[in-house]
Short mmCIF file of C-alpha atoms in Angstrom, two decimals:
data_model
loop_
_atom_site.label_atom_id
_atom_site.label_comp_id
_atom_site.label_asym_id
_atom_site.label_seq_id
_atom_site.Cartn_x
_atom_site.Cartn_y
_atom_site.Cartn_z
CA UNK A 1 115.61 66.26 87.68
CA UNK A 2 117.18 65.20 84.29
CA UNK A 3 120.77 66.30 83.56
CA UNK A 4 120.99 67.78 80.35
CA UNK A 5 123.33 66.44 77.86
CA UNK A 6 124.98 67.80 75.03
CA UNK A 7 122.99 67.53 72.51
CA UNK A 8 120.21 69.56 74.46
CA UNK A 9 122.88 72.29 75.10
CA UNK A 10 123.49 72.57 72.01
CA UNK A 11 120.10 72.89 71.04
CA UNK A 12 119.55 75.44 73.57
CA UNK A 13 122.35 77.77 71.87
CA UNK A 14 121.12 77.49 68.36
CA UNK A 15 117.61 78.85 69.59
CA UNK A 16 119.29 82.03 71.99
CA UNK A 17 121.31 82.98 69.01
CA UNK A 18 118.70 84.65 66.85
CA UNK A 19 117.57 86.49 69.31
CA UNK A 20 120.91 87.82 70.40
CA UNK A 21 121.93 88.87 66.88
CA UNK A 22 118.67 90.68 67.30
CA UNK A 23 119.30 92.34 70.31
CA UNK A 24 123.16 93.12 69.61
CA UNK A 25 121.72 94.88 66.16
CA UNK A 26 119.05 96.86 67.85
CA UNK A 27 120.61 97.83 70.98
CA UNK A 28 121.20 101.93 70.95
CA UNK A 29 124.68 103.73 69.97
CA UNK A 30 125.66 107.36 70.67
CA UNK A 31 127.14 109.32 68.26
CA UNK A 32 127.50 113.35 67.05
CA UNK A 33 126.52 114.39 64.21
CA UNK A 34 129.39 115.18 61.64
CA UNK A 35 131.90 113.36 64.15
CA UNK A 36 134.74 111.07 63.91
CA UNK A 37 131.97 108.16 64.37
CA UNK A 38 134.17 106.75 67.18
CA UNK A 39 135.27 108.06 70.95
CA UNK A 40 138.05 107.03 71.95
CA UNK A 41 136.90 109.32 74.87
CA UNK A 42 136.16 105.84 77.58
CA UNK A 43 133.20 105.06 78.89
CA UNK A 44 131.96 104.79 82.34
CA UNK A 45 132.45 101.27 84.19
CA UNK A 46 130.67 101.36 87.24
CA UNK A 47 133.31 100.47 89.92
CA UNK A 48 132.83 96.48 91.86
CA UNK A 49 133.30 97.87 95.41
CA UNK A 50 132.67 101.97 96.61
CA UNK A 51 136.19 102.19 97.70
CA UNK A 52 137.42 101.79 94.16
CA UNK A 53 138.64 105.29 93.05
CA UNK A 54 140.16 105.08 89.72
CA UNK A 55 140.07 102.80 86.98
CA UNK A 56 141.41 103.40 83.53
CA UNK A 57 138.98 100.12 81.95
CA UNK A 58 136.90 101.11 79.35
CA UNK A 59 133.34 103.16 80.84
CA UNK A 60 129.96 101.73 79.49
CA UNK A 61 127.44 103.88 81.10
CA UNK A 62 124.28 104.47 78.90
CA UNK A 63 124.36 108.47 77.75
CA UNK A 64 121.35 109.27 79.72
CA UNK A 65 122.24 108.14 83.26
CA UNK A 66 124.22 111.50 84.11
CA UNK A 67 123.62 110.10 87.74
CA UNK A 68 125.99 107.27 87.54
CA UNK A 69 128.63 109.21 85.85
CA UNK A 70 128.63 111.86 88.20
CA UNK A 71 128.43 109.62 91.09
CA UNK A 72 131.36 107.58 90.01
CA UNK A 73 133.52 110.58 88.99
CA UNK A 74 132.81 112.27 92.50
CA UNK A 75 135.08 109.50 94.16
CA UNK A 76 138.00 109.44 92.09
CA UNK A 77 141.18 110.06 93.71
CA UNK A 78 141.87 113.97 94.57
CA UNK A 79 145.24 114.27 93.99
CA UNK A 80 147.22 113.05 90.79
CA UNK A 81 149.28 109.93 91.14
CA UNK A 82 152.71 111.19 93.15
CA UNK A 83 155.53 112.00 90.66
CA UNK A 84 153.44 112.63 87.57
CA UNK A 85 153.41 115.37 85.91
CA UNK A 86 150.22 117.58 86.29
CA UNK A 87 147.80 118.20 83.16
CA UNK A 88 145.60 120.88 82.06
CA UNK A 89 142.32 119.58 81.06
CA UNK A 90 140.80 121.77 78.65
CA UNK A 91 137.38 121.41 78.19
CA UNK A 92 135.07 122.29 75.32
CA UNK A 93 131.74 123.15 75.16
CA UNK A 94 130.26 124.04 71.84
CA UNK A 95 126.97 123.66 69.68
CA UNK A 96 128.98 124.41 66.46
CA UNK A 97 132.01 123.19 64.59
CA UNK A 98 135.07 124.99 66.09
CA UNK A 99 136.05 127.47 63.96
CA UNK A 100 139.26 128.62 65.60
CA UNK A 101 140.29 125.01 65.66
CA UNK A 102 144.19 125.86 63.42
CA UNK A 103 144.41 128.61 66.41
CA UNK A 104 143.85 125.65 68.74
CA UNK A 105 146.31 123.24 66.85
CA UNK A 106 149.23 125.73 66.56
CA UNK A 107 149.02 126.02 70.14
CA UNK A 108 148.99 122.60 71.32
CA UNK A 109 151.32 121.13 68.93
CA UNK A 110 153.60 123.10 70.69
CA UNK A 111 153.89 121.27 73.57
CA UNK A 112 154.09 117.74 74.61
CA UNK A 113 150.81 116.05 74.56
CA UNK A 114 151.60 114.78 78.63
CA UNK A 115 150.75 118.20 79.61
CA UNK A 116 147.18 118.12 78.32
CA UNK A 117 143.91 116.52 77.40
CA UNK A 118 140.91 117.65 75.03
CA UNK A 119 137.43 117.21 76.26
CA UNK A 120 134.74 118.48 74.08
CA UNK A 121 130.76 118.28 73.99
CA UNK A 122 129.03 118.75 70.94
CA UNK A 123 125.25 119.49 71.34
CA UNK A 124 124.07 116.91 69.32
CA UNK A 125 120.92 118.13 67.77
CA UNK A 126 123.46 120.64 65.49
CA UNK A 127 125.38 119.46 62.54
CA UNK A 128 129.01 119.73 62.50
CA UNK A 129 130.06 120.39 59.03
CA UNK A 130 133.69 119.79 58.87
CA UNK A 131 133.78 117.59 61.57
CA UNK A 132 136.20 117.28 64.64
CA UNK A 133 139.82 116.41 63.93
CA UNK A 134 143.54 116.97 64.87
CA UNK A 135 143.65 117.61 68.42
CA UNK A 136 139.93 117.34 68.60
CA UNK A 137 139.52 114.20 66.93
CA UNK A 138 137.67 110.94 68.71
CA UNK A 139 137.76 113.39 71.92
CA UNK A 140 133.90 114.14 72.02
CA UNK A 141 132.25 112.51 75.11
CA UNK A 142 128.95 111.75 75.05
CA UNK A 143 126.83 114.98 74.67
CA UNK A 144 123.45 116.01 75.16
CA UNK A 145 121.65 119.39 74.17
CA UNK A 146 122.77 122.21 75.53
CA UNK A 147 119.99 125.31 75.38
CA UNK A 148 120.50 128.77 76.78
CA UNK A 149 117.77 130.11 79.65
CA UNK A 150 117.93 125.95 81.06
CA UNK A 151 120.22 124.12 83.13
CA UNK A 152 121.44 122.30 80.33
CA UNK A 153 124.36 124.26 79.72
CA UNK A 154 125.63 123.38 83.47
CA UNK A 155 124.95 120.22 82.62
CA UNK A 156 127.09 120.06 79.64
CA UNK A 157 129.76 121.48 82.07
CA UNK A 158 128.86 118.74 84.57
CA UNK A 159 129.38 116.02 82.45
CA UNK A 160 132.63 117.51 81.01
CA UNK A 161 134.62 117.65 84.25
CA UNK A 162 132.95 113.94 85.00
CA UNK A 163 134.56 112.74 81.84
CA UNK A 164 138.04 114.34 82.07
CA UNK A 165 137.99 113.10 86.03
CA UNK A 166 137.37 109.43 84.99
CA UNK A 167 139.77 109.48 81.85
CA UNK A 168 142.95 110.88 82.77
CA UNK A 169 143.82 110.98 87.34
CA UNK A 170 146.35 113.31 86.06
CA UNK A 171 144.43 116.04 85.22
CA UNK A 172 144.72 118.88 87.47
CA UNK A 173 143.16 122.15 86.16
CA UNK A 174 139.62 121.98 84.56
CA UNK A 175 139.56 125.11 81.78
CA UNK A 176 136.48 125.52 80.80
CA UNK A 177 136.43 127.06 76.86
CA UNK A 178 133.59 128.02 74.36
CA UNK A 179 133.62 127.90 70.74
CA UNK A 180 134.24 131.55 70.43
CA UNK A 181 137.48 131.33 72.85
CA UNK A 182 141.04 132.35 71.84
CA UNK A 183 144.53 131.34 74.05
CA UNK A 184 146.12 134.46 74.23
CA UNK A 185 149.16 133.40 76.02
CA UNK A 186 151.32 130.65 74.88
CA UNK A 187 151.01 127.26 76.37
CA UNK A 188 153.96 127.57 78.46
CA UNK A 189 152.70 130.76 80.60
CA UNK A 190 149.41 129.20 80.85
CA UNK A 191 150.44 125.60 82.10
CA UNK A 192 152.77 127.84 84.37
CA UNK A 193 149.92 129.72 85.35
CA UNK A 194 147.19 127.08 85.77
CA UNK A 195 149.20 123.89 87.53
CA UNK A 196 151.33 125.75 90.23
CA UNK A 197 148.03 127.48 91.65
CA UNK A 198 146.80 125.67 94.55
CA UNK A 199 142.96 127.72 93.96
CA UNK A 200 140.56 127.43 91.37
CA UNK A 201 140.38 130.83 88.98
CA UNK A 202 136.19 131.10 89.04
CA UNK A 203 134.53 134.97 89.17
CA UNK A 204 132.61 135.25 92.28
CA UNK A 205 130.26 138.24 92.86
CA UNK A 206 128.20 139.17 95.29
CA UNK A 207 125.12 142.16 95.47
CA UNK A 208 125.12 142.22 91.76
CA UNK A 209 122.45 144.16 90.04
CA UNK A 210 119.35 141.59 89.50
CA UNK A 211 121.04 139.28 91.77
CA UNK A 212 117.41 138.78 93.46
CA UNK A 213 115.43 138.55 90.29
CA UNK A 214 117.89 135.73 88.94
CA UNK A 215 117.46 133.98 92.44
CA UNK A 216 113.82 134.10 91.96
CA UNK A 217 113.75 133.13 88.67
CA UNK A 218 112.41 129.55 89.28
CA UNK A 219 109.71 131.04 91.95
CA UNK A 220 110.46 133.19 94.87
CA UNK A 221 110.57 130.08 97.41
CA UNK A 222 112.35 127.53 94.81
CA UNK A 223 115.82 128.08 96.28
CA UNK A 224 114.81 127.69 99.93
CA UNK A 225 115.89 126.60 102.03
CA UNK A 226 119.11 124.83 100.49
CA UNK A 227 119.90 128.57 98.58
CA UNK A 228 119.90 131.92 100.46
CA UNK A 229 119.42 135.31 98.67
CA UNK A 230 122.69 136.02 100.95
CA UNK A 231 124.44 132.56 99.33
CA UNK A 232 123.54 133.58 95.78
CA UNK A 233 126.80 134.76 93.41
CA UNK A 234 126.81 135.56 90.02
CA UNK A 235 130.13 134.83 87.72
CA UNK A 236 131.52 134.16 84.51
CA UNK A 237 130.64 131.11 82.62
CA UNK A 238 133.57 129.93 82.01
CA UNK A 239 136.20 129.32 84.67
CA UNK A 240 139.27 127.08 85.79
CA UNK A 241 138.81 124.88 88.54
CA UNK A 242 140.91 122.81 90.45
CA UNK A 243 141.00 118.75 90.90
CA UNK A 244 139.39 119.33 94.00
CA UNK A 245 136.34 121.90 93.13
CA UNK A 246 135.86 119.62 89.39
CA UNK A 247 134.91 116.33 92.34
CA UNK A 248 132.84 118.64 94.50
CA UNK A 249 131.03 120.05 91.57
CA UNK A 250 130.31 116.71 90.15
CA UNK A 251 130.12 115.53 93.46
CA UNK A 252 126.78 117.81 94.85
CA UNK A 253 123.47 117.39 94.71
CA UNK A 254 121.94 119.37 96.90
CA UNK A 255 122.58 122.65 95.66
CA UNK A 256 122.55 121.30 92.05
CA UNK A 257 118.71 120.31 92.81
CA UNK A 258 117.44 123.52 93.20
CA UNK A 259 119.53 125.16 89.88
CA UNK A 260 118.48 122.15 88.12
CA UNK A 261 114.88 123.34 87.48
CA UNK A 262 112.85 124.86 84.83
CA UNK A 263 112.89 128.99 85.25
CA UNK A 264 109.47 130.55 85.28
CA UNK A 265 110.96 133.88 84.27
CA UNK A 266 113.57 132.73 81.48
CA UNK A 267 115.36 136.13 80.82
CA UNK A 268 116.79 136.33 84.14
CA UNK A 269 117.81 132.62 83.82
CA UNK A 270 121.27 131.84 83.76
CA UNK A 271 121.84 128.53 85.11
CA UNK A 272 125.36 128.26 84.28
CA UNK A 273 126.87 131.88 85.53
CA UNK A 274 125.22 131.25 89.13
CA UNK A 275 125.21 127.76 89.62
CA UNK A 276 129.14 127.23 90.05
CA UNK A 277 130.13 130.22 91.90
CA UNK A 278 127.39 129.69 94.04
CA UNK A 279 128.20 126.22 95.33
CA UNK A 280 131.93 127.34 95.64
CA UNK A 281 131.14 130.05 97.32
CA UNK A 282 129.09 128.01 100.31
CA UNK A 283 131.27 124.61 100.12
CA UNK A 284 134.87 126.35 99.63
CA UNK A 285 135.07 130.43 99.28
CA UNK A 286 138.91 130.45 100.50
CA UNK A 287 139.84 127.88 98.39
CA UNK A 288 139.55 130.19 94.96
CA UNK A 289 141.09 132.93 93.39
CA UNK A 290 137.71 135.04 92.59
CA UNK A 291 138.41 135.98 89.32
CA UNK A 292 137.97 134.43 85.95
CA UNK A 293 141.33 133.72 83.34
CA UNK A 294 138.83 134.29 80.29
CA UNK A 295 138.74 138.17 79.08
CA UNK A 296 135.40 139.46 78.04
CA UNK A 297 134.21 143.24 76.88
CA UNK A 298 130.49 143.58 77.96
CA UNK A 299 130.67 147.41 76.88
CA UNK A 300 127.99 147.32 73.71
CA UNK A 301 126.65 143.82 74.80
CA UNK A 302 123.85 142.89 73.26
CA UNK A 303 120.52 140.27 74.05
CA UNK A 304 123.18 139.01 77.12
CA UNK A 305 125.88 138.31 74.38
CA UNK A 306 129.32 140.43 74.88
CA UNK A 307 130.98 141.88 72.41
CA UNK A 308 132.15 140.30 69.44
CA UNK A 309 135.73 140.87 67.77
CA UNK A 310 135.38 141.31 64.07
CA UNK A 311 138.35 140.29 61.68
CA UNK A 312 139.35 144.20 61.17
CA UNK A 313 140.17 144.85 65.02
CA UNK A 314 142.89 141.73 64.88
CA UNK A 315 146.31 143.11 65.73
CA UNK A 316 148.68 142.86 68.29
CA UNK A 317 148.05 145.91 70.07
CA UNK A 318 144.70 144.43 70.87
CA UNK A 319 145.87 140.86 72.28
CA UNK A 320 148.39 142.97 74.37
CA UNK A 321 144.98 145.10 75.65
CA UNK A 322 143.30 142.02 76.32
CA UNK A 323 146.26 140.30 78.21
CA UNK A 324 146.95 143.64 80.40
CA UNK A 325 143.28 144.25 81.68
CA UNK A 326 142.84 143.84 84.78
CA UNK A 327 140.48 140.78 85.79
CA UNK A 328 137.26 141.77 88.37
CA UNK A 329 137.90 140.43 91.58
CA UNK A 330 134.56 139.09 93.52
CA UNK A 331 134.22 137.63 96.79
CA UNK A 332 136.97 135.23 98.09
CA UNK A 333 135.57 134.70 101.19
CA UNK A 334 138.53 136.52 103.10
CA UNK A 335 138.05 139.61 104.92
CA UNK A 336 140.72 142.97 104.73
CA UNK A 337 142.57 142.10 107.62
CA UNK A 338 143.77 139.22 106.57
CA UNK A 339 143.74 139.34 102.58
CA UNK A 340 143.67 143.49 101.29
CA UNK A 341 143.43 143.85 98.26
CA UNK A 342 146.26 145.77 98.16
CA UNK A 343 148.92 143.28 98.59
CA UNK A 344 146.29 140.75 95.89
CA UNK A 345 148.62 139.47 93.26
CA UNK A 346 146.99 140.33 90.07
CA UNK A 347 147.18 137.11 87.12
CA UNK A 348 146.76 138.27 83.26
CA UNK A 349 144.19 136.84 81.54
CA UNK A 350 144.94 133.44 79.56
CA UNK A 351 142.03 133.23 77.04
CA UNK A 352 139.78 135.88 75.61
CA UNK A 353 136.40 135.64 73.74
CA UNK A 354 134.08 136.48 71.96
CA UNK A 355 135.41 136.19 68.27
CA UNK A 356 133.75 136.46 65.09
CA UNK A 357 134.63 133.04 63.05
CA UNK A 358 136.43 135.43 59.67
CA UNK A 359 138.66 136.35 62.79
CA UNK A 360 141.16 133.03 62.34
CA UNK A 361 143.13 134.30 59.45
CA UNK A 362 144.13 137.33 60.85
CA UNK A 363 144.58 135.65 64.25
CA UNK A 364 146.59 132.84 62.63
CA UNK A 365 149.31 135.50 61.09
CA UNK A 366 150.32 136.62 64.32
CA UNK A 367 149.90 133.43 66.49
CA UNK A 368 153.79 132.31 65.89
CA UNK A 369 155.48 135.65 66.22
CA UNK A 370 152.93 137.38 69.41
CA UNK A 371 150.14 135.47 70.10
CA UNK A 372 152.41 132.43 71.18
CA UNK A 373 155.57 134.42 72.41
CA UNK A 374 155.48 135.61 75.93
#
């Protein structure tokens, strides 16, 4: 065989470059509608060897492979690095521009930005009209469409804790946050609150009424034999979970499987408010705090939405109502002789929802002098 010399080589280049300037132009980007039009947010790099459990590279995973990111993110490291100070990951998930986003700023730019990170996904079949910015800006990670009555919005949630696992080993706490959500504590209490618990904060409830007709809602069989009627929980959609339940969540598949298909009786589907305390509930019951941190009124709900706050009802008296409920306690897989409830320590709630969006000006007079002072 011939050696080939330069001049061939060189030939050889000048016909592959064409078609790489083709491919390069072609090749598939990811963006949000009415973003920042980057992400600073990194992408997945698949790690060389299994053992690898952290890598702050840049990620390049394609936006459809959920697989591979949650694989990868299930073996990062389960404890932050030793001496580092822990952060609260707050995580967003919205199919609208945030409208309680000044809210959001006043109460972050209170603190110093080591104590946190800002995770959001942005269904991207909806505009976003202003688009993300200050604290939320460049910190969308890549989203997908997230429908109610599907498991897309666990999904969503799925991919959020992936992301924050993979960017940041010092995030601790895993908030998860809607649109509609309000801090109603300042940052302090809450960091307080969230990073010296050693238990996720996740509502956990068991012999619910229509617990059995949301079991059955993919088929009367589809749960077996993975998913018992006696396993099945119902909870709050949005909770706080540890380092350790965000890798175990990202981490399963099993149960996942069987919540991750269609529902042949869609209004008694509710992917997201089963799936989570479900698996916590069979992997790790002792390991939570059954209760969620987010306050919700469900007296005058309406088509499964709870009650909205309109701009009118915005006062102090009703942040301190909201902060002094009482959260529901569920199942924390302890029994009364060792855990009564009468010697339970009782937290306050940290976030409240659901808020009308003409609610911000009214919430943004009193966020310095209540809202934000403990």
């Amino acid at each position: 065989m011939l050696s080939p010399t330069p001049l061939s080589l060189f030939c050889a280049v000048l016909l592959c470059f064409p078609l790489a300037v083709i491919i390069t132009i072609t090749s598939p980007t990811t963006t949000v509608p009415g973003g920042s039009g980057e992400n600073p947010i990194p992408d997945l790099v698949l790690p060389p060897i299994a053992h690898q459990r952290f890598s702050s590279k840049p990620l390049n995973l394609p936006l459809h492979d959920d697989g591979s990111l949650l694989r990868v993110a299930s073996r990062v490291n389960s404890k932050v690095p030793p001496g580092s100070l822990k952060k609260v990951a707050f995580l967003f998930l919205t199919t609208s521009p945030l409208p309680f986003a000044l809210l959001w700023e006043l109460y972050f730019n209170q603190t110093p930005k080591n104590l946190f990170n800002v995770y959001v996904h942005a269904d991207p079949s909806y505009p976003y009209d202003p688009p993300f910015s200050g604290a939320f800006a460049h910190r969308v990670i890549p989203s997908k469409p997230a429908i109610r009555f599907t498991p897309t919005l666990a999904s969503a949630a799925r991919r959020l804790l992936a992301h924050a696992l993979l960017n940041d080993r010092s995030n601790y706490m895993f908030v998860l946050l809607s649109a509609n959500c309000i801090p109603i504590r300042s940052f302090n209490f809450t960091y307080e609150t969230l990073t010296r618990s050693k238990k996720s904060f996740i509502e956990v409830l068991e012999n619910e009424v229509g617990s059995f007709d949301r079991w059955a809602a993919r088929g009367q069989d589809a749960m077996l034999p993975v998913v018992k009627l006696e396993d099945f929980r119902i909870g709050s959609q949005f909770w706080s979970l540890t380092r350790k339940h965000a890798r175990l969540v990202v981490g399963d598949e099993m149960v996942w499987a069987r919540f991750n298909r269609p529902c042949v009786v869609w209004d008694t589907c509710y992917p997201e408010e089963n799936y989570f305390p479900t698996l916590i509930h069979m992997r790790d019951p002792r390991g939570v705090v059954a209760a969620t941190l987010t306050h919700v009124d469900w007296n005058g709900s309406f088509d499964g939405h709870p009650r909205m706050y309109v701009d009118s009802e915005i006062t102090p008296q009703l942040i301190s109502r909201l902060r002094n409920d009482k959260p529901r306690y569920g199942d924390d897989g302890t029994n009364d002789s060792d855990s009564p409830m009468s010697k339970r320590r009782h937290f306050s709630f940290l976030f409240a929802r659901k808020f009308s969006p003409e609610s911000i000006q009214p919430l943004l007079k009193i966020a310095r002098d209540f809202i934000f002072k403990d």
